[in-house]
Amino acid sequence: MVNTSFDVRSDIRPGTDPDKYSKTLRLYHRTLWSKELPNGKFFNLVDTEPKVYLFHKSDLGEFFLSSDGIAHSLYYMKRVEHVISKVSEEKMEEILRLFYTIPGFILFPRNQINGKVTMNAARGFNARICDRFDLTLECIRRYYAKIDSPLHEVISRYSNFFDLFENFEGYCDYFLLQDLWNNKEQKISLSTLNLLIDRHNF
């Protein structure tokens, strides 16, 4: 049973990273994303591989996956401090509680290839993306559409993972991201907070 309201900070020591240490978050990821792919094959995830968050091995290949947050509070960014300072502590905590539930996380490949940065790192390091998931998803859409983007190099490096889903619609369907993609207007929604609210109903 996946509780979409469970705060994954509650089963770890204060100040530690739920992406690494929350056993509940890892269980929820394994439960939600172990399922049939668009090609009809079952993508089973296990947490028994030493030093690997979640792992899959079959004729599809080997996949080393890790958790990554899709919500970015900007809480510690100096350049938006003047905006964040206008939000009360109570309201900020309310928002953060939403961010730290399972709808606020997704899986990406975690293994380094040729010593280059992973998806998680590339999202954070690229100043044009700044860890925003709406912009990340637009880059993923462009990968499937064969259009260049700020994350094209790193997404292409993990093409064996993204190709599992066959196309952008398959990727969104698999990870339950339909609320972030406006199919009618063919564009990504810019409201990550609204996405999280909608995803609590998945």
Short mmCIF file of C-alpha atoms in Angstrom, two decimals:
data_model
loop_
_atom_site.label_atom_id
_atom_site.label_comp_id
_atom_site.label_asym_id
_atom_site.label_seq_id
_atom_site.Cartn_x
_atom_site.Cartn_y
_atom_site.Cartn_z
CA MET A 1 0.00 0.00 0.00
CA VAL A 2 1.44 3.37 -1.03
CA ASN A 3 0.49 6.31 1.19
CA THR A 4 0.82 9.40 -1.00
CA SER A 5 0.68 11.65 2.08
CA PHE A 6 3.56 9.98 3.95
CA ASP A 7 6.41 12.43 4.68
CA VAL A 8 9.55 10.46 3.83
CA ARG A 9 11.60 12.62 6.18
CA SER A 10 9.82 10.98 9.09
CA ASP A 11 11.71 7.66 8.90
CA ILE A 12 15.23 9.12 8.70
CA ARG A 13 17.50 11.13 10.98
CA PRO A 14 16.88 14.91 10.79
CA GLY A 15 19.04 16.58 8.16
CA THR A 16 19.78 13.41 6.16
CA ASP A 17 18.75 12.77 2.56
CA PRO A 18 15.52 10.77 2.07
CA ASP A 19 16.64 9.89 -1.46
CA LYS A 20 19.39 7.82 0.15
CA TYR A 21 18.12 6.83 3.57
CA SER A 22 14.32 6.60 3.62
CA LYS A 23 13.40 2.91 3.51
CA THR A 24 9.77 3.83 2.93
CA LEU A 25 10.63 5.94 -0.12
CA ARG A 26 12.66 3.09 -1.62
CA LEU A 27 9.84 0.62 -0.95
CA TYR A 28 7.33 2.95 -2.61
CA HIS A 29 9.58 3.38 -5.65
CA ARG A 30 10.03 -0.39 -5.97
CA THR A 31 6.30 -0.97 -5.60
CA LEU A 32 5.18 1.72 -8.05
CA TRP A 33 7.73 1.27 -10.82
CA SER A 34 8.00 -2.52 -10.93
CA LYS A 35 5.47 -3.00 -13.69
CA GLU A 36 4.91 -3.68 -17.36
CA LEU A 37 6.73 -1.52 -19.90
CA PRO A 38 5.13 -0.25 -23.13
CA ASN A 39 6.75 -3.21 -24.94
CA GLY A 40 4.87 -5.66 -22.68
CA LYS A 41 7.92 -6.81 -20.72
CA PHE A 42 7.94 -6.58 -16.94
CA PHE A 43 10.47 -4.16 -15.43
CA ASN A 44 11.13 -5.72 -12.03
CA LEU A 45 13.13 -3.66 -9.54
CA VAL A 46 15.02 -5.15 -6.59
CA ASP A 47 16.81 -3.55 -3.65
CA THR A 48 19.12 -6.49 -2.93
CA GLU A 49 22.08 -5.43 -5.09
CA PRO A 50 24.90 -4.19 -2.78
CA LYS A 51 25.38 -0.41 -2.81
CA VAL A 52 22.66 0.07 -5.44
CA TYR A 53 19.39 1.86 -4.63
CA LEU A 54 17.24 -0.12 -7.08
CA PHE A 55 18.43 -2.57 -9.73
CA HIS A 56 17.05 -4.38 -12.76
CA LYS A 57 18.75 -7.07 -14.84
CA SER A 58 17.16 -8.99 -17.69
CA ASP A 59 17.40 -9.28 -21.46
CA LEU A 60 16.48 -5.57 -21.44
CA GLY A 61 19.85 -4.83 -19.86
CA GLU A 62 21.23 -3.78 -16.49
CA PHE A 63 19.84 -0.66 -14.87
CA PHE A 64 21.17 1.04 -11.73
CA LEU A 65 18.57 3.52 -10.52
CA SER A 66 18.34 6.13 -7.79
CA SER A 67 15.68 8.41 -6.38
CA ASP A 68 15.57 12.09 -7.26
CA GLY A 69 13.21 14.84 -6.13
CA ILE A 70 11.08 16.49 -8.81
CA ALA A 71 10.12 19.44 -6.60
CA HIS A 72 12.56 22.28 -6.05
CA SER A 73 11.77 24.73 -3.25
CA LEU A 74 14.55 27.23 -4.13
CA TYR A 75 14.73 27.63 -0.34
CA TYR A 76 18.51 27.96 -0.20
CA MET A 77 19.05 30.02 -3.36
CA LYS A 78 20.27 33.54 -2.61
CA ARG A 79 18.96 35.00 -5.87
CA VAL A 80 15.34 34.26 -4.90
CA GLU A 81 15.73 35.02 -1.22
CA HIS A 82 13.66 38.20 -1.61
CA VAL A 83 10.72 36.06 -2.80
CA ILE A 84 11.11 33.19 -0.32
CA SER A 85 11.33 35.64 2.57
CA LYS A 86 7.74 36.69 1.90
CA VAL A 87 6.46 33.15 2.57
CA SER A 88 5.65 32.40 6.21
CA GLU A 89 7.47 29.54 7.95
CA GLU A 90 4.15 27.73 8.40
CA LYS A 91 3.32 27.98 4.71
CA MET A 92 6.84 26.92 3.72
CA GLU A 93 6.62 23.84 5.92
CA GLU A 94 3.23 23.01 4.41
CA ILE A 95 4.76 23.17 0.93
CA LEU A 96 7.83 21.15 1.94
CA ARG A 97 5.66 18.42 3.46
CA LEU A 98 4.06 18.03 0.04
CA PHE A 99 7.46 17.98 -1.66
CA TYR A 100 8.63 15.15 0.61
CA THR A 101 5.89 12.68 -0.29
CA ILE A 102 6.24 9.97 -2.95
CA PRO A 103 4.61 12.10 -5.71
CA GLY A 104 7.59 14.45 -5.26
CA PHE A 105 10.14 11.85 -6.40
CA ILE A 106 11.10 9.90 -9.51
CA LEU A 107 13.79 7.42 -10.59
CA PHE A 108 16.77 8.16 -12.84
CA PRO A 109 19.82 6.09 -13.83
CA ARG A 110 22.53 6.52 -11.20
CA ASN A 111 25.59 4.79 -12.72
CA GLN A 112 28.30 7.04 -14.12
CA ILE A 113 29.24 6.42 -17.75
CA ASN A 114 32.81 7.24 -18.78
CA GLY A 115 33.18 9.28 -15.59
CA LYS A 116 30.60 11.83 -16.72
CA VAL A 117 27.79 13.31 -14.63
CA THR A 118 24.55 11.45 -13.98
CA MET A 119 21.04 12.73 -14.71
CA ASN A 120 20.63 13.83 -11.10
CA ALA A 121 23.84 15.83 -11.14
CA ALA A 122 23.28 17.31 -14.60
CA ARG A 123 19.88 18.67 -13.58
CA GLY A 124 21.43 20.48 -10.62
CA PHE A 125 24.63 21.68 -12.26
CA ASN A 126 23.09 23.08 -15.43
CA ALA A 127 22.26 26.75 -14.80
CA ARG A 128 19.57 26.67 -17.49
CA ILE A 129 17.74 23.85 -15.69
CA CYS A 130 18.52 24.65 -12.05
CA ASP A 131 17.03 21.33 -10.88
CA ARG A 132 13.55 22.24 -12.19
CA PHE A 133 11.61 19.17 -13.20
CA ASP A 134 9.33 20.95 -15.66
CA LEU A 135 12.42 21.99 -17.65
CA THR A 136 13.91 18.51 -17.23
CA LEU A 137 10.75 16.97 -18.63
CA GLU A 138 10.84 19.34 -21.59
CA CYS A 139 14.38 18.14 -22.28
CA ILE A 140 13.18 14.54 -22.10
CA ARG A 141 10.36 15.37 -24.52
CA ARG A 142 12.89 16.88 -26.90
CA TYR A 143 15.06 13.76 -26.65
CA TYR A 144 12.21 11.62 -27.93
CA ALA A 145 11.42 14.22 -30.61
CA LYS A 146 15.11 14.27 -31.63
CA ILE A 147 15.46 17.97 -30.78
CA ASP A 148 18.49 19.43 -29.00
CA SER A 149 18.21 20.62 -25.38
CA PRO A 150 20.46 21.62 -22.46
CA LEU A 151 20.29 18.02 -21.17
CA HIS A 152 20.53 16.26 -24.53
CA GLU A 153 24.02 14.90 -23.92
CA VAL A 154 23.26 13.31 -20.55
CA ILE A 155 19.85 11.94 -21.62
CA SER A 156 21.43 10.41 -24.72
CA ARG A 157 24.10 8.83 -22.53
CA TYR A 158 21.31 6.93 -20.77
CA SER A 159 19.37 6.16 -23.97
CA ASN A 160 19.06 2.48 -23.00
CA PHE A 161 16.91 3.60 -20.04
CA PHE A 162 14.78 6.19 -21.84
CA ASP A 163 14.27 3.90 -24.82
CA LEU A 164 12.50 1.41 -22.52
CA PHE A 165 9.45 3.66 -22.70
CA GLU A 166 9.50 3.92 -26.52
CA ASN A 167 8.27 7.52 -26.72
CA PHE A 168 7.46 10.55 -24.59
CA GLU A 169 3.86 9.49 -24.00
CA GLY A 170 5.11 6.09 -22.84
CA TYR A 171 7.52 7.76 -20.41
CA CYS A 172 4.81 10.03 -18.99
CA ASP A 173 2.33 7.17 -18.69
CA TYR A 174 4.85 4.91 -16.95
CA PHE A 175 5.82 7.49 -14.33
CA LEU A 176 2.29 8.93 -14.01
CA LEU A 177 3.33 12.37 -15.25
CA GLN A 178 0.27 13.11 -17.38
CA ASP A 179 -0.64 16.07 -15.16
CA LEU A 180 2.57 17.84 -16.11
CA TRP A 181 2.06 17.42 -19.87
CA ASN A 182 -0.69 19.41 -21.52
CA ASN A 183 -1.46 17.14 -24.45
CA LYS A 184 -4.02 19.52 -25.94
CA GLU A 185 -1.57 22.43 -26.08
CA GLN A 186 1.45 20.15 -26.56
CA LYS A 187 3.50 21.79 -23.83
CA ILE A 188 4.85 21.21 -20.33
CA SER A 189 2.97 22.73 -17.41
CA LEU A 190 5.13 25.13 -15.40
CA SER A 191 3.42 24.51 -12.06
CA THR A 192 5.37 21.82 -10.21
CA LEU A 193 3.33 22.44 -7.06
CA ASN A 194 0.08 21.81 -8.92
CA LEU A 195 1.64 18.66 -10.36
CA LEU A 196 2.35 17.35 -6.87
CA ILE A 197 -1.18 18.09 -5.73
CA ASP A 198 -2.59 16.19 -8.72
CA ARG A 199 -0.14 13.29 -8.32
CA HIS A 200 -1.41 12.71 -4.78
CA ASN A 201 -4.44 11.19 -6.48
CA PHE A 202 -2.44 8.60 -8.44
#
